[in-house]
XYZ file of C-alpha atoms in Angstrom:
586
model
C -4.907 -26.528 -21.655
C -5.863 -26.821 -25.225
C -9.393 -27.717 -24.526
C -9.471 -24.589 -22.256
C -7.980 -22.214 -24.902
C -10.493 -23.391 -27.351
C -13.455 -22.967 -25.076
C -12.376 -19.321 -24.272
C -11.723 -18.572 -28.108
C -15.472 -19.223 -28.675
C -16.843 -16.436 -26.911
C -14.920 -13.008 -25.691
C -17.618 -12.068 -23.093
C -17.564 -15.452 -21.653
C -13.628 -15.612 -21.491
C -13.604 -11.952 -20.016
C -16.208 -13.154 -17.380
C -14.244 -16.103 -16.536
C -11.111 -14.289 -16.140
C -12.727 -11.582 -13.980
C -14.093 -14.263 -11.708
C -10.782 -15.802 -11.402
C -9.184 -12.488 -10.627
C -11.858 -11.752 -7.994
C -10.800 -15.196 -6.403
C -7.335 -14.149 -6.461
C -8.215 -10.747 -4.779
C -10.056 -12.525 -2.292
C -6.943 -14.760 -1.378
C -4.549 -11.694 -1.511
C -6.537 -9.068 0.263
C -9.635 -10.528 2.184
C -8.307 -13.797 3.812
C -8.028 -13.371 7.404
C -8.575 -9.635 6.755
C -9.989 -9.202 10.598
C -7.987 -12.156 12.091
C -5.330 -9.616 13.012
C -5.435 -6.627 15.619
C -4.483 -3.044 14.706
C -1.058 -2.702 14.011
C 0.912 0.221 15.768
C 1.598 2.787 15.186
C 0.044 3.984 11.910
C -2.902 1.698 11.452
C -4.049 2.267 15.166
C -3.924 6.275 14.460
C -5.901 6.044 11.107
C -8.681 3.784 12.423
C -9.299 5.985 15.449
C -10.121 9.028 13.374
C -13.058 7.586 11.587
C -14.200 5.984 14.900
C -14.478 9.179 16.442
C -16.262 10.638 13.452
C -18.936 8.196 13.773
C -19.319 8.669 17.395
C -19.328 12.369 17.358
C -21.431 12.766 14.075
C -18.754 15.364 12.938
C -17.750 14.148 9.422
C -16.008 17.295 8.425
C -13.126 17.746 11.152
C -10.837 14.828 11.781
C -9.829 14.261 15.656
C -7.395 12.030 17.196
C -6.563 11.655 20.914
C -8.665 14.568 21.996
C -7.246 17.232 19.299
C -7.843 18.004 15.749
C -5.795 16.121 13.282
C -4.902 17.708 9.905
C -2.188 15.739 8.561
C -4.199 13.914 6.051
C -7.468 14.678 4.297
C -10.658 12.833 4.735
C -11.290 10.307 1.991
C -9.747 7.519 3.789
C -11.774 8.200 7.222
C -14.835 8.651 5.400
C -14.430 5.163 3.628
C -13.562 3.432 7.076
C -16.256 5.320 8.972
C -18.839 4.136 6.297
C -17.759 0.554 6.744
C -18.136 1.114 10.743
C -21.596 2.214 10.326
C -22.513 -0.661 7.820
C -20.414 -3.577 9.527
C -19.799 -2.366 13.247
C -16.432 -1.103 14.633
C -14.164 -4.326 13.877
C -10.657 -4.684 12.600
C -12.296 -6.215 9.400
C -14.608 -3.316 8.841
C -11.511 -1.086 9.324
C -9.475 -2.743 6.479
C -12.382 -3.459 4.078
C -12.016 -0.249 2.302
C -8.446 -0.604 1.786
C -9.003 -4.037 0.413
C -11.695 -3.291 -1.883
C -9.595 -0.200 -3.330
C -6.502 -2.627 -4.061
C -9.073 -5.084 -5.713
C -10.546 -2.151 -7.837
C -7.421 -1.327 -9.190
C -6.590 -4.862 -10.084
C -9.708 -5.264 -11.933
C -9.166 -1.919 -13.470
C -5.907 -2.831 -14.881
C -7.657 -5.822 -16.277
C -10.211 -3.910 -17.708
C -7.795 -1.443 -19.563
C -5.832 -4.096 -21.259
C -9.164 -5.926 -22.322
C -10.357 -2.744 -23.991
C -6.957 -2.259 -25.666
C -6.800 -5.557 -27.355
C -6.885 -5.803 -31.008
C -10.340 -6.775 -32.497
C -8.749 -9.615 -34.718
C -6.997 -11.173 -31.594
C -8.045 -14.469 -30.175
C -10.064 -14.080 -27.137
C -7.904 -16.133 -25.232
C -4.676 -14.034 -25.944
C -6.673 -10.796 -25.333
C -8.024 -12.033 -21.914
C -4.827 -13.789 -21.038
C -2.779 -10.434 -21.346
C -5.159 -8.681 -19.215
C -5.501 -11.348 -16.669
C -1.791 -11.648 -16.411
C -1.270 -7.786 -15.564
C -3.894 -7.811 -12.988
C -2.360 -11.010 -11.528
C 1.149 -9.448 -11.292
C -0.282 -6.584 -9.285
C -2.287 -8.731 -7.179
C 0.573 -10.833 -6.024
C 3.009 -7.988 -5.485
C 3.989 -8.221 -1.934
C 3.743 -4.053 -1.485
C 0.182 -4.038 -2.949
C -0.935 -7.104 -0.844
C 0.526 -5.429 2.346
C -1.032 -2.137 2.006
C -4.346 -3.692 0.601
C -4.573 -5.359 4.001
C -3.763 -2.412 5.964
C -6.266 0.362 7.031
C -3.936 3.446 6.144
C -4.319 6.271 3.752
C -1.445 4.918 1.389
C -3.571 2.538 -0.486
C -6.391 5.071 -1.098
C -3.958 7.560 -2.462
C -2.167 4.790 -4.691
C -5.627 3.173 -5.940
C -7.042 6.490 -6.835
C -3.862 7.795 -8.638
C -3.773 4.310 -10.492
C -7.457 4.495 -11.653
C -6.914 8.227 -12.707
C -3.964 6.980 -14.966
C -5.712 4.127 -16.226
C -8.821 6.329 -16.862
C -6.348 8.582 -19.241
C -4.716 5.505 -20.770
C -8.420 4.523 -21.875
C -9.379 7.976 -23.077
C -6.113 8.111 -25.224
C -5.760 4.696 -26.519
C -9.323 4.463 -27.440
C -9.949 7.654 -29.113
C -11.850 5.807 -31.787
C -14.601 4.859 -29.627
C -16.399 8.253 -28.172
C -17.904 6.313 -25.176
C -14.888 4.716 -24.182
C -13.044 8.057 -24.277
C -15.585 9.907 -22.226
C -15.392 7.089 -19.732
C -11.694 7.523 -19.471
C -11.859 11.174 -19.107
C -14.457 10.964 -16.575
C -12.436 8.286 -14.623
C -9.339 10.681 -14.608
C -11.236 13.602 -13.249
C -13.141 11.602 -10.597
C -10.154 9.824 -9.291
C -7.759 12.767 -9.345
C -10.410 14.346 -7.066
C -10.757 11.190 -4.783
C -6.642 11.142 -4.552
C -6.818 14.762 -3.598
C -9.358 13.989 -0.825
C -7.132 10.954 0.048
C -3.677 12.806 0.535
C -3.928 16.479 -0.755
C -2.467 18.400 -3.928
C 0.031 15.525 -4.589
C -3.095 13.332 -5.778
C -3.539 15.729 -9.072
C 0.324 16.624 -9.164
C 1.417 13.003 -10.033
C -1.001 11.855 -12.462
C -0.523 15.402 -14.240
C 3.225 15.001 -14.081
C 3.086 11.580 -15.703
C 0.439 12.625 -18.380
C 2.390 15.647 -19.163
C 5.800 14.099 -19.600
C 4.367 11.426 -21.621
C 2.613 13.874 -24.018
C 5.556 16.189 -24.308
C 7.683 13.129 -25.360
C 5.227 12.191 -27.711
C 4.860 15.485 -29.348
C 1.169 15.441 -28.649
C 0.676 17.630 -25.689
C -1.174 20.467 -27.276
C -3.356 18.312 -29.553
C -4.250 16.378 -26.496
C -5.092 19.707 -24.638
C -7.556 21.141 -27.466
C -9.232 17.889 -27.563
C -10.045 17.416 -24.039
C -13.248 18.557 -22.465
C -11.980 20.526 -19.758
C -15.301 22.090 -18.426
C -16.950 18.897 -17.605
C -13.458 17.379 -16.161
C -12.900 20.482 -13.832
C -16.673 20.290 -13.027
C -16.147 16.651 -11.648
C -12.924 17.229 -10.123
C -14.047 20.425 -8.076
C -17.171 18.765 -7.214
C -15.340 15.923 -5.521
C -12.642 18.065 -3.710
C -14.098 21.497 -3.033
C -17.061 20.522 -0.706
C -14.915 19.072 2.135
C -12.151 21.508 1.800
C -14.404 24.508 1.930
C -16.142 23.073 4.992
C -13.064 22.208 6.870
C -11.756 25.685 6.000
C -14.990 27.370 7.301
C -15.044 25.180 10.519
C -11.387 25.406 11.521
C -10.008 28.411 9.551
C -6.383 29.026 9.497
C -5.554 26.198 11.917
C -6.619 23.844 8.972
C -4.819 25.709 6.189
C -1.449 26.027 7.862
C -1.569 22.381 9.455
C -2.435 20.808 6.259
C -0.758 22.991 3.447
C 1.841 23.893 5.715
C 2.958 21.098 7.552
C 1.448 18.155 6.019
C 2.487 19.025 2.434
C 5.200 21.703 2.265
C 6.988 20.742 5.249
C 6.913 17.024 4.502
C 8.571 17.426 1.256
C 11.111 19.935 2.130
C 12.351 18.779 5.590
C 12.545 15.529 7.466
C 9.524 15.030 9.800
C 8.596 12.117 12.386
C 12.345 11.181 11.955
C 11.949 9.315 8.594
C 14.939 10.683 6.517
C 16.460 8.827 3.667
C 19.183 9.086 0.851
C 18.248 9.798 -2.840
C 18.636 6.156 -3.382
C 16.341 5.076 -0.745
C 13.383 3.770 -2.764
C 15.721 1.640 -5.207
C 15.645 -1.324 -2.928
C 12.040 -0.976 -1.938
C 11.226 -1.135 -5.699
C 12.652 -4.350 -5.701
C 11.140 -5.680 -2.454
C 7.746 -4.297 -2.969
C 7.401 -5.973 -6.526
C 9.279 -9.313 -5.951
C 9.483 -11.548 -7.936
C 8.391 -9.462 -10.865
C 10.810 -6.471 -10.027
C 13.544 -8.879 -11.187
C 12.217 -8.640 -14.915
C 11.881 -4.856 -15.000
C 15.451 -4.412 -16.526
C 14.369 -6.563 -19.533
C 11.075 -4.479 -19.865
C 12.795 -1.443 -19.500
C 15.873 -2.147 -21.984
C 13.597 -3.507 -24.817
C 11.909 -0.151 -24.994
C 14.931 1.758 -26.041
C 13.440 4.614 -24.251
C 16.635 6.702 -24.275
C 15.901 7.549 -28.165
C 13.522 10.502 -28.338
C 12.622 9.205 -31.925
C 11.227 6.093 -30.329
C 8.874 8.100 -28.388
C 7.678 9.995 -31.274
C 7.494 6.935 -33.609
C 6.179 4.337 -31.531
C 2.885 2.746 -32.501
C 0.044 3.011 -29.582
C 0.685 -0.466 -28.306
C 4.506 0.423 -27.947
C 3.520 3.823 -26.492
C 1.693 2.103 -23.614
C 4.770 0.362 -22.401
C 6.431 3.653 -22.575
C 3.595 5.178 -20.432
C 3.964 2.315 -17.867
C 7.850 3.269 -17.441
C 7.207 6.978 -16.913
C 4.399 5.889 -14.617
C 6.780 3.903 -12.292
C 9.918 6.322 -12.887
C 8.396 9.609 -12.237
C 6.467 8.696 -9.118
C 9.655 7.126 -7.728
C 11.831 10.152 -8.672
C 9.321 12.446 -7.334
C 9.440 10.960 -3.738
C 13.045 10.530 -3.698
C 13.477 13.903 -4.220
C 11.330 14.628 -0.975
C 13.092 15.022 2.324
C 10.791 12.608 4.427
C 10.725 9.235 3.124
C 8.842 6.123 3.846
C 8.190 3.003 1.883
C 4.564 3.328 1.345
C 4.997 6.662 -0.606
C 5.938 4.890 -3.836
C 2.732 2.504 -3.660
C 0.989 4.350 -6.487
C 4.180 3.537 -8.637
C 3.540 -0.445 -8.404
C 0.563 -0.825 -10.761
C 2.662 1.033 -13.537
C 5.361 -1.575 -12.772
C 2.809 -4.262 -13.128
C 1.684 -2.996 -16.395
C 5.015 -2.719 -17.870
C 6.112 -6.336 -16.597
C 2.846 -7.722 -17.871
C 3.377 -6.187 -21.422
C 6.779 -7.947 -21.350
C 5.495 -11.462 -20.946
C 2.262 -10.525 -23.178
C 2.958 -7.729 -25.380
C 0.062 -5.842 -27.280
C -0.124 -6.695 -31.112
C 1.928 -4.484 -33.254
C 4.551 -4.036 -30.455
C 8.130 -4.787 -30.870
C 8.940 -8.456 -31.820
C 8.952 -10.525 -28.746
C 11.555 -12.686 -30.302
C 14.262 -10.031 -30.111
C 13.450 -9.738 -26.623
C 13.560 -13.197 -25.991
C 17.222 -13.480 -27.160
C 18.326 -10.798 -24.928
C 20.731 -11.950 -22.046
C 18.934 -9.956 -19.663
C 15.886 -12.130 -19.940
C 17.694 -15.289 -19.359
C 19.661 -13.956 -16.719
C 16.681 -12.492 -14.717
C 15.054 -15.870 -14.882
C 18.084 -17.600 -13.321
C 18.286 -14.917 -10.745
C 14.687 -15.378 -9.959
C 15.158 -18.923 -9.451
C 18.224 -18.549 -7.484
C 16.453 -15.797 -5.160
C 13.434 -17.920 -4.639
C 15.649 -20.923 -3.242
C 17.504 -18.648 -1.017
C 14.291 -17.476 0.148
C 13.231 -21.186 0.800
C 16.200 -21.670 2.837
C 16.004 -18.558 4.786
C 12.550 -19.280 5.717
C 13.541 -22.762 7.435
C 16.284 -21.153 9.198
C 14.259 -17.934 10.320
C 13.067 -18.911 13.700
C 16.814 -19.340 14.917
C 17.483 -15.794 13.588
C 14.444 -13.968 15.399
C 15.839 -11.626 17.613
C 14.627 -12.425 21.406
C 12.332 -9.328 22.252
C 11.880 -9.204 25.997
C 8.427 -7.838 25.405
C 7.290 -10.847 23.343
C 9.484 -13.709 24.739
C 7.680 -16.524 23.229
C 7.487 -15.387 19.682
C 10.307 -16.765 18.032
C 9.520 -20.423 19.674
C 5.915 -19.892 18.470
C 6.961 -19.196 14.963
C 8.856 -22.437 15.013
C 6.442 -24.685 16.426
C 3.639 -23.521 14.090
C 5.283 -24.959 11.006
C 5.241 -21.691 9.231
C 8.743 -21.812 8.102
C 7.986 -24.876 5.902
C 4.606 -23.586 4.864
C 6.592 -20.617 3.345
C 9.859 -22.629 2.095
C 7.736 -25.464 0.351
C 5.723 -23.267 -2.172
C 9.063 -21.117 -2.751
C 11.241 -24.111 -3.378
C 8.829 -25.738 -5.873
C 8.532 -22.646 -7.614
C 12.277 -22.018 -7.705
C 12.725 -25.621 -9.026
C 9.827 -25.080 -11.798
C 11.587 -22.073 -13.034
C 14.935 -23.929 -13.393
C 13.115 -26.538 -15.461
C 11.605 -23.783 -17.924
C 14.977 -22.381 -18.108
C 16.788 -25.560 -19.179
C 14.157 -25.708 -21.818
C 14.572 -22.167 -23.009
C 14.018 -20.367 -25.134
C 10.564 -21.458 -26.222
C 9.317 -21.782 -22.395
C 10.817 -18.223 -21.560
C 7.406 -16.341 -21.894
C 6.065 -18.775 -19.307
C 8.499 -17.783 -16.740
C 5.672 -16.067 -14.713
C 3.684 -19.005 -13.800
C 5.984 -20.704 -11.211
C 6.072 -17.249 -9.765
C 2.377 -16.823 -9.687
C 1.458 -20.160 -8.462
C 4.191 -19.989 -5.546
C 3.209 -16.854 -4.520
C -0.541 -17.678 -4.452
C 0.196 -20.788 -2.615
C 2.362 -18.873 0.337
C -0.687 -16.617 0.624
C -3.077 -19.605 0.775
C -0.906 -21.624 3.522
C 0.825 -19.004 5.131
C -1.787 -16.168 5.865
C -4.290 -18.286 7.939
C -1.382 -19.497 10.315
C 0.708 -16.125 10.532
C -2.228 -13.675 11.203
C -3.495 -15.427 14.196
C -0.028 -16.159 15.499
C 1.083 -12.523 15.356
C -2.218 -11.408 16.774
C -1.920 -13.839 19.744
C 1.788 -13.269 20.506
C 2.375 -9.644 19.865
C -0.875 -7.700 19.635
C -3.522 -9.513 22.174
C -1.355 -8.424 25.239
C -1.838 -4.645 24.276
C -5.387 -5.052 23.095
C -6.504 -6.634 26.570
C -4.728 -3.982 28.833
C -6.155 -1.144 26.709
C -9.589 -2.364 27.328
C -8.624 -2.884 30.918
C -7.710 0.478 31.376
C -11.220 1.329 30.003
C -12.856 -0.729 32.593
C -10.554 0.215 35.510
C -9.696 3.899 34.922
C -11.317 6.459 37.262
C -13.021 9.622 35.980
C -10.380 12.159 34.806
C -7.503 9.661 35.494
C -4.879 9.928 32.985
C -3.636 6.973 30.882
C 0.018 6.919 29.911
C 1.702 4.377 27.526
C 5.550 4.105 28.504
C 7.976 3.510 25.602
C 6.990 2.584 22.154
C 3.847 4.683 20.689
C 1.000 2.129 20.848
C -1.447 4.202 19.117
C -3.815 1.399 18.967
C -4.407 1.929 22.852
C -6.459 5.200 21.991
C -8.703 3.100 19.864
C -9.159 -0.212 22.209
C -9.368 1.859 25.297
C -11.717 4.520 23.924
C -9.930 7.311 25.812
C -7.267 9.828 25.280
C -3.752 8.692 25.984
C -0.273 10.428 26.948
C 2.647 8.837 25.015
C 5.775 9.200 27.482
C 9.266 8.499 27.156
C 10.146 8.611 30.823
C 8.970 9.975 34.083
C 10.396 13.541 33.567
C 8.546 13.462 30.013
C 5.418 12.097 31.845
C 5.483 15.080 34.342
C 5.826 17.770 31.768
C 2.768 16.605 29.994
C 0.802 16.362 33.384
C 1.626 19.681 34.874
C -1.804 20.991 34.550
C -3.527 17.566 35.631
C -4.736 17.595 39.417
C -5.304 13.818 39.283
C -3.940 12.068 42.319
C -3.006 8.806 40.362
C -2.202 7.689 36.612
C -2.574 4.342 34.930
C 0.499 3.421 32.950
C 0.927 0.706 30.453
C 3.888 -0.870 29.045
C 6.162 -3.911 28.999
C 8.061 -5.261 32.042
C 11.160 -3.953 30.445
C 9.598 -0.508 29.539
C 8.215 0.071 33.040
C 11.657 -0.957 34.605
C 13.379 1.769 32.317
C 10.552 4.139 33.188
C 11.746 3.567 36.928
C 8.649 1.633 38.239
C 9.863 -0.801 40.917
C 8.279 -3.589 42.739
C 5.910 -1.763 45.229
C 5.670 1.451 43.545
C 2.491 0.817 41.709
C -0.567 -1.330 42.018
C -1.026 -3.983 39.476
C -4.524 -3.820 37.642
C -3.936 -6.222 34.811
C -1.063 -8.399 33.264
C -1.005 -9.975 29.720
C 2.081 -11.788 28.696
C 5.087 -9.635 29.585
C 2.861 -6.398 29.605
C 1.401 -4.668 32.498
C -1.167 -1.965 33.415
C -0.413 -0.358 36.676
C -1.860 2.611 38.777
C 0.779 4.777 39.932
C 0.242 7.624 42.535
C 1.366 11.146 41.345
C 3.636 11.339 44.562
C 5.472 8.273 43.319
C 5.893 9.513 39.984
C 7.295 12.833 41.608
C 9.844 10.710 43.141
C 10.828 8.978 39.824
C 11.107 12.318 38.188
C 13.387 13.386 40.934
C 15.945 10.587 40.503
C 19.189 11.358 38.472
């Protein structure tokens, strides 16, 4: 280790390149390993991937369409990225997820680059590069960032754009002494706010603006920063990114686009519960813990040491201390904003995770001239967080071994629990977690000198989990839970007669639209099916579902012709007369 540190200290550019290469390798492990080894997940991913497929096939890159209708719930950035990937690499699951993985990786590298640029000139290269690498590592190994970085949904595009915008502001604010860096930071702020607005709407500029304005107000620097900001170039960049598509979409679709996107997808989503996703005000608190494990266990220490409740602390803090305060606002304000919304989903707080990673990274490796680390290391919270960290990893290891017996038997996937047990997955997950827990205990027993190294077992343990578990888990889930739907959807495409409706019973498997390449009706029961088919003259319908779902729908032996079976799922052809009889049943 000492030899490596001496080698890094000899040349800052060489150390930075070596660290960037290591982070890229970690991103490959976290976001790209088995990226295409899993079919599209229902419901959300199946929906978001079908829209860009339709754009590519139709050549219309302005109006999003899904399942035979316009779809204005979200803007176009994510669709464009996936559509471009489809054009370059073909229409595959890997190509669908590639843009999200690249966005997640770009944010990790952006966090690394910011802390590299903010290091003191007199620092040893190993310290400066080590701090930057640690912050990027924490984000890359956060479960929430890994999960959404491997999924083709709009959340990662919004989160990465907001994060890169706030990193751009940070560069402009903390490197005022270097004009080129300040201009680069302002440019990134404007560019990525525009991308965020194209990814999700007005919230893409509202959230970065909220964090920045509150921070500058607490620092007492709002008006001075406003006067020194080159607003015209920034507005030109922002509007140049956002206005073209919004203008074209409005021209092509008129009031329908405006009312659906602004009225429903933004105002109504915030003020009322839509798509049955309610939640109490504290809904996101456990999700912050889960999406950031194990790093979230150190947030109490990282927050307490800042003494943020003292206004004087905000005004008098050095620039290096103020960066941690900025990261705290980044985390808290985004979580608070979405906590006040009526509709709640875990992915909404994804933009807060890079701020939390920055906050925890600066706890383990503070910037020079920041609060004394010795005071922090003596805090009971620090030692308590470490012991809780070790205990939690140990419990997770035990739970992993026992998990096959706890998996609920789903009649739609009867072999899933036994397949998990036979795969060796429980032990592949349990062993790295157990070793990490033991290593944490050994470090804690040698405290306080070893406390700054508590991140090492976590990092090694979670990296090992990714390396060992993902190559086994992805094919297993695909084989046991996703292949049947994919096979039957393609069978529907091959067997369906012209104009014959395709119905999916029970759970809304949106991926059927993608894999079948045709419109689908999602129905709860026969009465719902009849209502949706009132104007359809077809003599037969195709019906897809699990055995249990078809039985609940009312389909009995002999009622329908079996076209294909995969696992516990069937595709059948049902005469409309039979469907009428099912609907008439009490």
